[in-house]
Short mmCIF file of C-alpha atoms and ligand atoms in Angstrom, two decimals:
data_model
loop_
_atom_site.label_atom_id
_atom_site.label_comp_id
_atom_site.label_asym_id
_atom_site.label_seq_id
_atom_site.Cartn_x
_atom_site.Cartn_y
_atom_site.Cartn_z
CA MET M 17 0.00 0.00 0.00
CA LYS M 18 1.43 3.36 -0.96
CA ASN M 19 0.51 6.46 1.00
CA PRO M 20 -0.22 9.90 -0.38
CA LEU M 21 0.17 12.58 2.31
CA LEU M 22 -2.32 15.39 2.03
CA VAL M 23 -1.14 18.60 3.64
CA GLN M 24 -3.92 20.83 4.81
CA ASN M 25 -4.18 24.02 6.81
CA THR M 26 -4.43 23.94 10.57
CA VAL M 27 -7.91 24.42 12.01
CA ARG M 28 -8.32 25.77 15.55
CA LEU M 29 -11.61 24.57 16.99
CA LYS M 30 -13.57 26.24 19.80
CA SER M 31 -11.62 26.73 23.04
CA VAL M 32 -12.42 23.99 25.58
CA GLY M 33 -11.46 25.89 28.74
CA SER M 34 -10.57 22.93 30.97
CA CYS M 35 -8.32 19.89 30.84
CA ILE M 36 -10.20 17.10 29.04
CA TYR M 37 -8.19 14.53 31.04
CA CYS M 38 -8.38 15.81 34.64
CA GLY M 39 -10.69 18.83 34.64
CA SER M 40 -8.04 21.35 35.73
CA THR M 41 -8.48 24.91 34.51
CA GLU M 42 -4.87 25.92 35.24
CA GLN M 43 -2.11 26.38 32.66
CA LEU M 44 -4.03 24.99 29.72
CA THR M 45 -2.30 24.05 26.49
CA ASP M 46 -3.59 23.24 23.03
CA GLU M 47 -4.04 19.65 21.93
CA HIS M 48 -3.69 18.32 18.40
CA ILE M 49 -6.35 15.64 17.87
CA VAL M 50 -4.05 13.69 15.55
CA PRO M 51 -0.40 14.60 16.25
CA PHE M 52 1.04 17.42 14.15
CA ALA M 53 3.86 15.05 13.21
CA LEU M 54 1.34 12.74 11.49
CA GLY M 55 -0.15 15.58 9.51
CA GLY M 56 -2.97 16.23 12.02
CA ARG M 57 -4.49 19.64 11.45
CA LEU M 58 -7.29 19.88 14.03
CA ILE M 59 -6.42 21.67 17.27
CA LEU M 60 -8.48 21.71 20.45
CA PRO M 61 -7.40 24.98 22.11
CA ASP M 62 -6.99 25.17 25.93
CA SER M 63 -7.82 21.52 26.44
CA SER M 64 -4.95 19.92 28.34
CA CYS M 65 -3.16 20.99 31.53
CA VAL M 66 0.63 20.91 31.59
CA LYS M 67 0.68 17.77 33.74
CA CYS M 68 -1.60 15.75 31.45
CA ALA M 69 0.10 17.13 28.32
CA ARG M 70 3.36 15.72 29.69
CA ILE M 71 1.78 12.26 29.95
CA THR M 72 0.19 12.31 26.49
CA SER M 73 3.23 13.76 24.73
CA LEU M 74 5.40 11.02 26.24
CA PHE M 75 3.49 8.18 24.57
CA GLU M 76 3.05 10.22 21.41
CA GLN M 77 6.80 10.70 21.11
CA LYS M 78 7.40 6.99 21.70
CA VAL M 79 5.23 6.23 18.67
CA LEU M 80 6.36 9.09 16.43
CA ARG M 81 10.09 8.67 17.08
CA GLY M 82 9.72 4.93 17.44
CA PHE M 83 8.08 2.64 14.92
CA MET M 84 6.69 5.49 12.82
CA LEU M 85 10.00 7.36 12.41
CA ASN M 86 11.10 5.79 9.10
CA ALA M 87 7.71 6.37 7.53
CA ARG M 88 7.49 9.94 8.83
CA THR M 89 10.96 10.79 7.57
CA THR M 90 10.65 9.28 4.10
CA GLY M 91 7.05 10.48 3.75
CA GLY M 92 8.07 14.06 4.55
CA PHE M 93 5.62 14.43 7.42
CA PRO M 94 5.78 17.73 9.33
CA THR M 95 8.28 18.11 12.16
CA ARG M 96 9.03 20.87 14.63
CA ARG M 97 12.60 19.62 14.96
CA LYS M 98 13.89 19.77 11.40
CA LYS M 99 17.52 19.72 12.55
CA GLU M 100 16.95 16.45 14.40
CA ARG M 101 15.47 14.72 11.34
CA PRO M 102 17.64 11.68 10.59
CA LYS M 103 19.96 12.05 7.57
CA THR M 104 20.04 8.28 7.09
CA LEU M 105 17.79 5.41 8.11
CA PRO M 106 18.74 1.79 8.77
CA LEU M 107 17.67 -1.09 6.54
CA GLY M 108 18.51 -4.76 6.85
CA ILE M 109 19.66 -6.56 3.70
CA GLU M 110 21.03 -9.94 2.84
CA LYS M 111 24.42 -10.07 1.12
CA GLU M 112 26.13 -13.34 0.24
CA GLY M 113 23.94 -15.25 2.67
CA LYS M 114 24.61 -12.87 5.55
CA SER M 115 22.22 -10.40 7.15
CA ILE M 116 23.76 -6.97 7.41
CA GLU M 117 22.46 -3.53 8.22
CA THR M 118 22.96 -0.65 5.86
CA GLU M 119 22.06 3.03 6.03
CA LEU M 120 20.10 4.79 3.31
CA SER M 121 19.10 8.41 2.83
CA PRO M 122 15.36 9.08 3.33
CA ALA M 123 15.00 9.52 -0.45
CA GLU M 124 16.37 6.02 -1.07
CA HIS M 125 14.63 4.24 1.82
CA PRO M 126 11.36 2.28 1.48
CA GLY M 127 10.03 3.88 4.69
CA LEU M 128 7.76 1.00 5.55
CA LEU M 129 5.22 1.41 8.32
CA HIS M 130 3.86 -1.71 9.98
CA LEU M 131 0.50 -0.86 11.50
CA PRO M 132 -0.62 -3.37 14.13
CA MET M 133 -3.99 -5.07 13.80
CA LEU M 134 -5.55 -5.72 17.18
CA GLU M 135 -8.31 -7.97 18.46
CA PRO M 136 -11.71 -6.26 18.30
CA PRO M 137 -12.67 -4.36 21.47
CA GLY M 138 -13.54 -6.90 24.20
CA PHE M 139 -16.69 -5.00 25.14
CA PHE M 140 -18.33 -5.80 21.80
CA VAL M 141 -17.35 -9.45 21.59
CA GLY M 142 -18.00 -10.38 25.23
CA ARG M 143 -14.35 -10.95 26.07
CA ASP M 144 -13.33 -10.65 29.72
CA ALA M 145 -11.13 -7.75 30.79
CA LYS M 146 -7.42 -8.50 30.56
CA GLU M 147 -4.24 -6.55 30.93
CA THR M 148 -2.67 -7.59 27.65
CA LEU M 149 -3.05 -6.39 24.09
CA THR M 150 -3.02 -8.98 21.33
CA ILE M 151 -1.61 -8.12 17.92
CA ILE M 152 -3.30 -10.33 15.33
CA GLY M 153 -1.47 -9.04 12.29
CA LEU M 154 0.48 -6.23 10.68
CA GLU M 155 -0.39 -4.07 7.70
CA THR M 156 2.48 -2.58 5.80
CA ILE M 157 2.26 0.84 4.20
CA GLN M 158 5.06 2.16 2.02
CA PHE M 159 6.02 5.83 2.35
CA GLY M 160 9.27 5.85 0.40
CA GLN M 161 10.89 4.00 -2.48
CA SER M 162 9.45 0.76 -3.78
CA PRO M 163 11.09 -2.11 -1.85
CA TYR M 164 11.72 -3.87 -5.19
CA ILE M 165 13.67 -0.90 -6.57
CA VAL M 166 15.60 -0.57 -3.29
CA ALA M 167 16.51 -4.27 -3.36
CA LYS M 168 17.58 -4.03 -7.01
CA LYS M 169 19.78 -1.00 -6.35
CA LEU M 170 21.42 -2.73 -3.40
CA ASN M 171 21.93 -5.84 -5.49
CA THR M 172 20.05 -8.10 -3.12
CA THR M 173 16.83 -10.08 -3.17
CA THR M 174 16.05 -9.70 0.52
CA ILE M 175 15.52 -6.54 2.52
CA THR M 176 14.26 -6.65 6.07
CA SER M 177 12.59 -3.89 8.01
CA THR M 178 12.60 -4.29 11.77
CA THR M 179 9.87 -2.73 13.87
CA ASN M 180 10.13 -2.06 17.55
CA LEU M 181 6.45 -1.82 18.11
CA ASP M 182 5.53 -0.13 21.39
CA ILE M 183 1.97 -1.39 21.33
CA TRP M 184 0.97 0.26 24.62
CA SER M 185 2.04 3.71 23.49
CA PHE M 186 0.30 3.15 20.17
CA ALA M 187 -2.93 2.08 21.90
CA ARG M 188 -2.76 5.12 24.21
CA LEU M 189 -2.31 7.37 21.20
CA LEU M 190 -5.27 5.72 19.51
CA ALA M 191 -7.44 6.14 22.62
CA LYS M 192 -6.37 9.77 22.95
CA ILE M 193 -7.21 10.54 19.33
CA GLY M 194 -10.66 8.94 19.64
CA TYR M 195 -11.44 10.77 22.88
CA CYS M 196 -10.17 14.13 21.57
CA PHE M 197 -12.14 13.71 18.38
CA ALA M 198 -15.34 13.00 20.33
CA ILE M 199 -14.83 16.17 22.36
CA SER M 200 -14.10 18.22 19.26
CA GLU M 201 -17.46 17.15 17.85
CA LEU M 202 -19.62 16.99 20.99
CA GLY M 203 -17.97 19.27 23.55
CA LEU M 204 -16.86 18.15 27.02
CA LEU M 205 -18.14 14.71 28.06
CA PRO M 206 -18.56 13.39 31.63
CA ARG M 207 -15.02 12.22 32.42
CA GLU M 208 -16.10 9.66 35.03
CA LYS M 209 -18.06 7.84 32.31
CA ILE M 210 -15.19 7.48 29.87
CA PRO M 211 -13.74 4.03 30.68
CA ILE M 212 -10.64 4.52 28.56
CA LEU M 213 -9.55 7.74 30.28
CA PRO M 214 -7.51 6.02 33.05
CA PHE M 215 -5.73 4.03 30.33
CA ILE M 216 -4.80 7.19 28.43
CA LEU M 217 -3.32 8.59 31.65
CA GLY M 218 -1.36 5.41 32.33
CA LYS M 219 -3.37 4.40 35.40
CA GLU M 220 -4.88 1.23 33.93
CA ASN M 221 -3.95 -1.33 31.27
CA ASN M 222 -7.44 -2.46 30.30
CA ALA M 223 -7.37 -1.10 26.74
CA SER M 224 -8.22 -4.40 25.04
CA MET M 225 -11.73 -4.01 26.47
CA TRP M 226 -12.27 -0.60 24.89
CA LEU M 227 -10.35 -0.47 21.65
CA GLY M 228 -9.27 -2.67 18.78
CA SER M 229 -9.27 -3.14 15.03
CA ALA M 230 -12.48 -3.17 13.01
CA ASN M 231 -13.59 -3.24 9.40
CA PHE M 232 -15.62 -0.24 8.29
CA GLN M 233 -15.91 2.35 5.59
CA LEU M 234 -16.48 6.00 6.56
CA SER M 235 -18.28 8.44 4.29
CA VAL M 236 -15.53 11.00 4.96
CA GLU M 237 -13.06 8.67 3.21
CA ALA M 238 -14.50 9.81 -0.12
CA GLN M 239 -12.74 13.15 0.49
CA LYS M 240 -9.44 11.30 0.82
CA PRO M 241 -8.27 12.73 4.13
CA THR M 242 -4.86 11.55 5.41
CA HIS M 243 -6.64 10.16 8.47
CA ALA M 244 -10.39 9.51 8.56
CA MET M 245 -12.43 9.76 11.75
CA SER M 246 -16.06 9.45 12.62
CA LEU M 247 -18.34 9.07 15.65
CA VAL M 248 -21.02 6.41 15.60
CA LEU M 249 -23.66 5.13 17.99
CA VAL M 250 -23.74 1.36 18.05
CA ASP M 251 -25.84 -1.20 19.91
CA THR M 252 -24.43 -2.79 23.04
CA PRO M 253 -23.99 -6.59 22.61
CA ASN M 254 -27.35 -7.31 24.33
CA LYS M 255 -28.97 -4.47 22.33
CA SER M 256 -30.35 -2.89 25.51
CA SER M 257 -28.76 0.49 24.81
CA LYS M 258 -26.37 2.32 22.55
CA VAL M 259 -22.81 3.44 23.06
CA LEU M 260 -20.74 6.06 21.34
CA ILE M 261 -17.61 4.92 19.57
CA ALA M 262 -14.95 6.73 17.55
CA ARG M 263 -13.77 5.11 14.34
CA ILE M 264 -10.29 5.99 13.19
CA LYS M 265 -8.46 5.07 10.02
CA PHE M 266 -4.85 6.14 9.86
CA PHE M 267 -3.58 6.81 6.33
CA ALA M 268 -7.07 6.12 5.03
CA PRO M 269 -6.22 6.49 1.31
CA CYS M 270 -3.97 3.41 1.49
CA GLY M 271 -6.87 1.24 2.59
CA ALA M 272 -5.53 0.18 5.99
CA THR M 273 -7.93 -1.45 8.45
CA GLY M 274 -9.42 0.92 10.97
CA TYR M 275 -9.67 1.05 14.74
CA GLU M 276 -12.58 1.53 17.10
CA VAL M 277 -12.42 3.29 20.45
CA TYR M 278 -15.31 3.02 22.92
CA ILE M 279 -16.08 6.52 24.20
CA TYR M 280 -19.11 6.26 26.49
CA GLU M 281 -22.71 5.29 27.01
CA PRO M 282 -25.06 8.29 27.03
CA VAL M 283 -27.66 8.13 29.83
CA ASP M 284 -30.58 9.34 27.77
CA ILE M 285 -30.07 8.39 24.16
CA ASN M 286 -32.98 10.46 22.84
CA SER M 287 -31.82 13.74 24.32
CA PHE M 288 -28.27 12.86 23.29
CA LEU M 289 -29.44 12.47 19.69
CA GLU M 290 -31.40 15.67 19.85
CA ILE M 291 -28.45 17.67 21.11
CA HIS M 292 -25.81 16.18 18.86
CA HIS M 293 -27.77 15.32 15.71
CA LEU M 294 -25.98 11.99 15.44
CA LYS M 295 -27.51 9.17 13.47
ZN1 ZN Z 22 -5.01 17.63 33.23
#
């Protein structure tokens, strides 16, 4: 899958006025819904206190400078630290039966991104809560040179790309994006009713209950955004009520599988629908 990056202007949404993670109204900072470094353009102004911003930026950086670094560099994604951008990137190749590591410039590198596929959220499939996250597959998106051309140039038939996948940081980033997106669309939500909030803040490890991979098509994908997001109300497994979920597709134009994040269960679904005009 080859990714086209669409660069769009930044959009500052309405100021939130309190920390969406802890409720503090002191020293508020702006929050990008999708990180700036992944081409995210939506900003929630005054929505995170310094303390919570420190927590969220820590896991964001682990993802962005971790397993997404090669893709971000070769794909020319935005960075605030241009000077720190790597001049070369590692790539494993096989030469005369031996595995060796070589360094290539970003222009020569395949810049492969391996997106993890997760089990569906436990809540929807009746799985018990657990403190592990299960990766059921990887989807590879190419941001740089074609791996075939790279292999040909290096006079080898085998190139290997190694991923140090920090799945917990990735899941926290996913949860954060879903939660931020819900707030950007609906305004502040009752924090005590958002089960994934303690996970975002690193207080719990129960994410497999509330997020995972899912197959869906979003109408917004027709506009070919870099990342597609949508909020949907879905039935609970016993169909007794409805819950709000965020659907997220990173690098949507390449056709990667999406993710679902459980946001919350509105108390009164009819008034919720009336206020938010959701279908
Ligand atoms: Zn806070």
